[in-house]
Amino acid sequence: MKSFYLKENIKQYISILFGTALMSVAVVTFFDTMNVVVGGVTGIAIVLKKIVGIPMWVVNAMVNIPLFIVGYKILDRDIFVKTLFGTISLTLLLGIMPVFNVITGNILVDIIMGSVLMGVGIGSIFAAYASSGGTDLMATLINVKIKYISIPKIMAIIDGVIVVIGAAVFGVEKGIYALIAIYIVTKVSDGIIEGPNRAKLIYIISDESQTVGKYIVDNIHRGVTFLNAKGGYTNLPKNVIMCVVSAKEMVRIKQNLYLIDEKAICFVGDIREAFGEGFTKYRG
């Protein structure tokens, strides 16, 4: 059991490192070269590098250090450590990553290539239940205080402001290309972490339903509902766990479910929207 968990943990850290490597290539080779600001701390870094000449890795470190100080007592320890690892990896890679000679000169083609790399990178990090810090971490910390606004909405607002600043510095045309890039990055990263839907509906049939339910409540911090059922083959009573979670949370549940009960049966469905505590507040 411990060996399996260790292997999964190693895979997650490799996924984070792979993701940050792709992100750094996308930023250094494509977005920085083309002066296209797609949001995030790396977007701020591109602008500051242009205006005052501060290296991008320095900006990434300067912005994230106070966020981690604030987030230390708020975030789940596992998430904190992985996100810290992702932030350090991205910061170092932004400093040492060379500019690869792959720019075609066709800005739309180059935008697509950079956006796909960025999207795969972000998706790989999210799939490991982590982030590269920056606006992801900022949005998470804001959501702790303003729960009725979802984390994706907070991120959209922050990134939108950064994109507007980029357009003001580099021109409206580059701002339009940035919007195209953001759309591609979002679609690709969402595809990596199980599609573009806002939430997932999970049904779990397990003989260890109480233990599984307690894990979800204590570690994922989502509520669960137990449904009374009866097996059609065994004719024995069963508890079915119903839970609505985000795509990233679903990844973590699947990773740990079979450590608790290797014979568990899990069904996952898509939900277009989720309202209520922990999700978007319904406003009518």
C-alpha positions as a printed NumPy array, in Angstrom:
array([[  0.   ,   0.   ,   0.   ],
       [  2.762,   2.437,   0.972],
       [  4.735,   1.426,  -2.113],
       [  1.75 ,   2.177,  -4.347],
       [  1.206,   5.565,  -2.703],
       [  4.917,   6.406,  -3.074],
       [  4.858,   5.55 ,  -6.783],
       [  1.745,   7.68 ,  -7.319],
       [  3.353,  10.545,  -5.439],
       [  6.496,  10.312,  -7.575],
       [  4.35 ,  10.303, -10.729],
       [  2.598,  13.455,  -9.555],
       [  5.855,  15.295,  -8.94 ],
       [  7.153,  14.204, -12.35 ],
       [  3.906,  15.488, -13.865],
       [  4.385,  18.831, -12.092],
       [  7.98 ,  19.103, -13.318],
       [  6.925,  18.17 , -16.855],
       [  4.145,  20.76 , -16.743],
       [  6.367,  23.581, -15.503],
       [  8.953,  22.722, -18.17 ],
       [  6.328,  23.069, -20.921],
       [  5.058,  26.309, -19.381],
       [  8.558,  27.798, -19.304],
       [  9.148,  26.869, -22.945],
       [  5.836,  28.453, -23.919],
       [  6.622,  31.663, -22.015],
       [ 10.307,  32.057, -22.905],
       [ 10.221,  30.92 , -26.534],
       [  6.781,  32.088, -27.641],
       [  4.921,  34.61 , -25.477],
       [  7.907,  36.669, -24.332],
       [  9.39 ,  36.687, -27.834],
       [  6.083,  37.839, -29.359],
       [  5.189,  40.259, -26.505],
       [  1.899,  38.456, -25.911],
       [  0.582,  38.595, -22.329],
       [ -1.821,  35.732, -21.558],
       [ -2.35 ,  36.511, -17.893],
       [ -0.829,  34.964, -14.808],
       [  2.349,  35.968, -13.02 ],
       [  4.312,  35.11 , -16.164],
       [  2.258,  37.765, -17.952],
       [  3.238,  40.307, -15.302],
       [  6.841,  39.138, -15.71 ],
       [  6.769,  39.73 , -19.483],
       [  5.477,  43.283, -18.968],
       [  8.004,  44.159, -16.245],
       [ 10.859,  42.684, -18.258],
       [  9.9  ,  44.959, -21.149],
       [  9.445,  48.102, -19.025],
       [ 12.17 ,  47.878, -16.37 ],
       [ 14.269,  44.889, -17.429],
       [ 13.595,  42.662, -14.396],
       [ 14.193,  38.983, -15.285],
       [ 11.013,  36.916, -15.432],
       [ 12.169,  34.392, -12.842],
       [ 12.77 ,  37.201, -10.333],
       [  9.233,  38.55 , -10.812],
       [  7.777,  35.045, -10.408],
       [  9.623,  34.633,  -7.11 ],
       [  8.769,  38.122,  -5.819],
       [  5.034,  37.686,  -6.433],
       [  4.777,  34.157,  -5.062],
       [  6.784,  34.505,  -1.834],
       [  4.157,  36.619,   0.003],
       [  1.362,  34.403,  -1.352],
       [  2.981,  31.31 ,   0.138],
       [  3.517,  33.075,   3.456],
       [ -0.214,  33.822,   3.612],
       [ -1.231,  30.403,   2.276],
       [  0.917,  28.331,   4.643],
       [ -1.737,  28.073,   7.362],
       [ -4.702,  28.013,   4.985],
       [ -3.898,  25.425,   2.334],
       [ -3.948,  21.657,   2.754],
       [ -0.385,  20.507,   3.475],
       [ -0.196,  18.175,   0.461],
       [ -1.472,  20.875,  -1.891],
       [  0.863,  23.452,  -0.35 ],
       [  3.964,  21.285,  -0.792],
       [  3.119,  20.364,  -4.39 ],
       [  2.28 ,  23.935,  -5.318],
       [  5.511,  25.133,  -3.712],
       [  7.4  ,  22.539,  -5.741],
       [  5.647,  23.699,  -8.921],
       [  6.397,  27.351,  -8.203],
       [ 10.073,  26.718,  -7.47 ],
       [ 10.38 ,  24.557, -10.592],
       [  8.783,  27.186, -12.82 ],
       [ 10.881,  29.968, -11.291],
       [ 14.155,  28.097, -11.874],
       [ 13.178,  26.991, -15.371],
       [ 12.227,  30.541, -16.377],
       [ 15.78 ,  31.511, -15.435],
       [ 17.63 ,  28.761, -17.318],
       [ 15.326,  27.84 , -20.206],
       [ 16.859,  28.809, -23.588],
       [ 14.879,  30.326, -26.448],
       [ 14.36 ,  27.495, -28.939],
       [ 14.608,  28.255, -32.644],
       [ 11.079,  27.144, -33.524],
       [  9.374,  30.473, -34.187],
       [  7.863,  30.361, -37.706],
       [  7.251,  34.094, -38.119],
       [  3.526,  33.463, -38.59 ],
       [  2.139,  34.924, -35.362],
       [ -1.073,  32.873, -35.441],
       [  0.819,  29.593, -35.884],
       [  3.266,  30.579, -33.157],
       [  0.425,  31.569, -30.831],
       [ -1.211,  28.181, -31.346],
       [  2.033,  26.291, -30.666],
       [  2.78 ,  28.291, -27.529],
       [ -0.79 ,  28.006, -26.275],
       [ -0.921,  24.238, -26.744],
       [  2.351,  23.853, -24.824],
       [  1.063,  26.108, -22.066],
       [ -2.271,  24.282, -21.926],
       [ -0.675,  20.841, -21.686],
       [  1.7  ,  22.155, -19.029],
       [ -1.045,  23.651, -16.871],
       [ -3.225,  20.57 , -17.328],
       [ -0.385,  18.274, -16.253],
       [  0.134,  20.318, -13.095],
       [ -3.576,  20.447, -12.246],
       [ -3.88 ,  16.689, -12.863],
       [ -1.319,  16.216, -10.088],
       [ -3.558,  18.307,  -7.812],
       [ -1.159,  21.221,  -7.69 ],
       [ -0.556,  24.544,  -9.395],
       [  2.384,  26.722, -10.363],
       [  1.374,  29.323,  -7.795],
       [  0.712,  32.837,  -9.064],
       [ -2.871,  33.731,  -9.92 ],
       [ -4.031,  30.157,  -9.125],
       [ -2.795,  30.513,  -5.557],
       [ -3.976,  34.117,  -5.349],
       [ -7.492,  33.115,  -6.445],
       [ -7.553,  30.242,  -3.94 ],
       [ -6.621,  32.566,  -1.071],
       [ -9.218,  35.164,  -2.128],
       [-11.862,  32.416,  -2.355],
       [-11.243,  31.588,   1.318],
       [-12.641,  35.032,   2.18 ],
       [-15.103,  35.464,  -0.716],
       [-16.669,  32.034,  -1.098],
       [-19.613,  33.091,  -3.264],
       [-17.253,  33.836,  -6.164],
       [-15.726,  30.663,  -7.589],
       [-11.975,  30.249,  -8.026],
       [-12.228,  30.137, -11.866],
       [-14.129,  33.465, -11.829],
       [-11.565,  35.088,  -9.547],
       [ -8.761,  33.853, -11.791],
       [-10.581,  35.2  , -14.852],
       [-10.838,  38.65 , -13.245],
       [ -7.168,  38.731, -12.228],
       [ -5.944,  37.421, -15.579],
       [ -8.264,  39.824, -17.396],
       [ -6.646,  42.781, -15.661],
       [ -3.178,  41.469, -16.546],
       [ -4.163,  41.006, -20.203],
       [ -5.503,  44.581, -20.348],
       [ -2.193,  45.848, -18.93 ],
       [ -0.343,  43.808, -21.555],
       [ -2.501,  45.252, -24.335],
       [ -1.807,  48.775, -23.027],
       [  1.95 ,  48.142, -23.142],
       [  2.263,  46.111, -26.347],
       [ -0.788,  47.263, -28.315],
       [ -4.371,  46.184, -28.935],
       [ -3.37 ,  43.704, -31.669],
       [ -1.206,  41.764, -29.221],
       [ -4.06 ,  41.916, -26.737],
       [ -6.375,  40.25 , -29.247],
       [ -3.814,  37.523, -29.892],
       [ -3.576,  37.08 , -26.113],
       [ -7.322,  36.396, -25.951],
       [ -6.947,  33.753, -28.662],
       [ -4.094,  32.204, -26.697],
       [ -6.097,  32.183, -23.444],
       [ -8.979,  30.389, -25.173],
       [ -6.665,  27.684, -26.54 ],
       [ -4.801,  27.304, -23.236],
       [ -8.079,  26.929, -21.349],
       [ -9.491,  24.324, -23.738],
       [ -6.298,  22.265, -23.799],
       [ -5.723,  22.363, -20.036],
       [ -9.362,  21.5  , -19.341],
       [ -9.044,  18.544, -21.71 ],
       [ -6.031,  17.302, -19.758],
       [ -7.886,  17.379, -16.437],
       [-11.023,  15.634, -17.673],
       [-12.894,  18.078, -19.835],
       [-14.229,  21.631, -19.637],
       [-17.106,  21.019, -17.234],
       [-17.371,  22.899, -14.009],
       [-18.116,  19.927, -11.79 ],
       [-18.215,  16.15 , -11.631],
       [-20.887,  13.936, -10.097],
       [-19.393,  10.835,  -8.491],
       [-21.224,   7.7  ,  -7.371],
       [-19.133,   5.235,  -5.368],
       [-20.264,   1.741,  -4.365],
       [-17.985,   0.379,  -1.662],
       [-18.028,  -1.969,   1.31 ],
       [-15.862,   0.691,   2.997],
       [-18.342,   3.483,   2.314],
       [-17.994,   5.067,   5.762],
       [-14.201,   5.234,   5.439],
       [-14.392,   6.571,   1.871],
       [-16.992,   9.15 ,   2.887],
       [-14.897,  10.286,   5.847],
       [-11.856,  10.645,   3.545],
       [-13.785,  12.877,   1.136],
       [-15.188,  15.039,   3.948],
       [-11.903,  15.356,   5.882],
       [ -9.43 ,  15.636,   2.988],
       [-11.34 ,  16.932,  -0.032],
       [-13.614,  19.066,   2.157],
       [-16.722,  18.166,   0.185],
       [-20.001,  16.915,   1.556],
       [-21.205,  13.409,   0.721],
       [-24.647,  11.819,   0.633],
       [-25.228,   8.15 ,   1.449],
       [-27.91 ,   6.447,  -0.632],
       [-29.465,   3.171,   0.509],
       [-29.342,   0.518,  -2.205],
       [-29.44 ,  -3.252,  -2.619],
       [-27.217,  -5.371,  -4.847],
       [-29.189,  -7.062,  -7.604],
       [-26.864, -10.083,  -7.674],
       [-26.054, -10.498,  -3.975],
       [-29.384,  -9.121,  -2.705],
       [-27.366,  -7.474,   0.074],
       [-27.788,  -3.855,   1.285],
       [-25.244,  -1.357,  -0.02 ],
       [-24.341,   2.239,   0.702],
       [-23.832,   4.378,  -2.391],
       [-21.824,   7.575,  -1.907],
       [-22.924,  10.552,  -3.993],
       [-20.639,  13.576,  -4.191],
       [-20.221,  16.63 ,  -6.419],
       [-16.63 ,  17.845,  -6.829],
       [-14.418,  19.812,  -9.204],
       [-12.409,  18.087, -11.922],
       [ -9.179,  18.452,  -9.939],
       [-10.794,  17.073,  -6.78 ],
       [-12.129,  14.121,  -8.753],
       [ -8.562,  13.212,  -9.764],
       [ -7.504,  13.116,  -6.118],
       [-10.504,  11.038,  -5.064],
       [ -9.847,   8.452,  -7.79 ],
       [ -6.185,   8.246,  -6.793],
       [ -7.013,   7.459,  -3.165],
       [-10.289,   5.532,  -3.484],
       [ -8.615,   2.272,  -4.452],
       [ -6.089,   2.605,  -1.66 ],
       [ -9.059,   2.376,   0.705],
       [-11.092,  -0.243,  -1.175],
       [ -9.573,  -1.919,  -4.226],
       [-12.957,  -3.483,  -5.089],
       [-14.869,  -0.201,  -5.084],
       [-16.995,   0.732,  -8.103],
       [-16.913,   4.373,  -9.191],
       [-19.118,   6.197, -11.697],
       [-18.242,   9.734, -12.822],
       [-20.623,  12.038, -14.665],
       [-20.408,  15.588, -15.982],
       [-22.308,  18.518, -14.501],
       [-22.571,  21.698, -16.539],
       [-23.123,  23.893, -13.482],
       [-23.049,  23.464,  -9.71 ],
       [-24.635,  25.894,  -7.252],
       [-24.437,  25.986,  -3.478],
       [-21.876,  25.913,  -0.689],
       [-18.381,  25.341,  -2.042],
       [-19.487,  26.137,  -5.596],
       [-20.974,  29.184,  -7.3  ],
       [-23.624,  30.959,  -5.247],
       [-26.984,  30.964,  -7.026],
       [-28.159,  34.514,  -7.695],
       [-31.386,  33.849,  -9.612]])
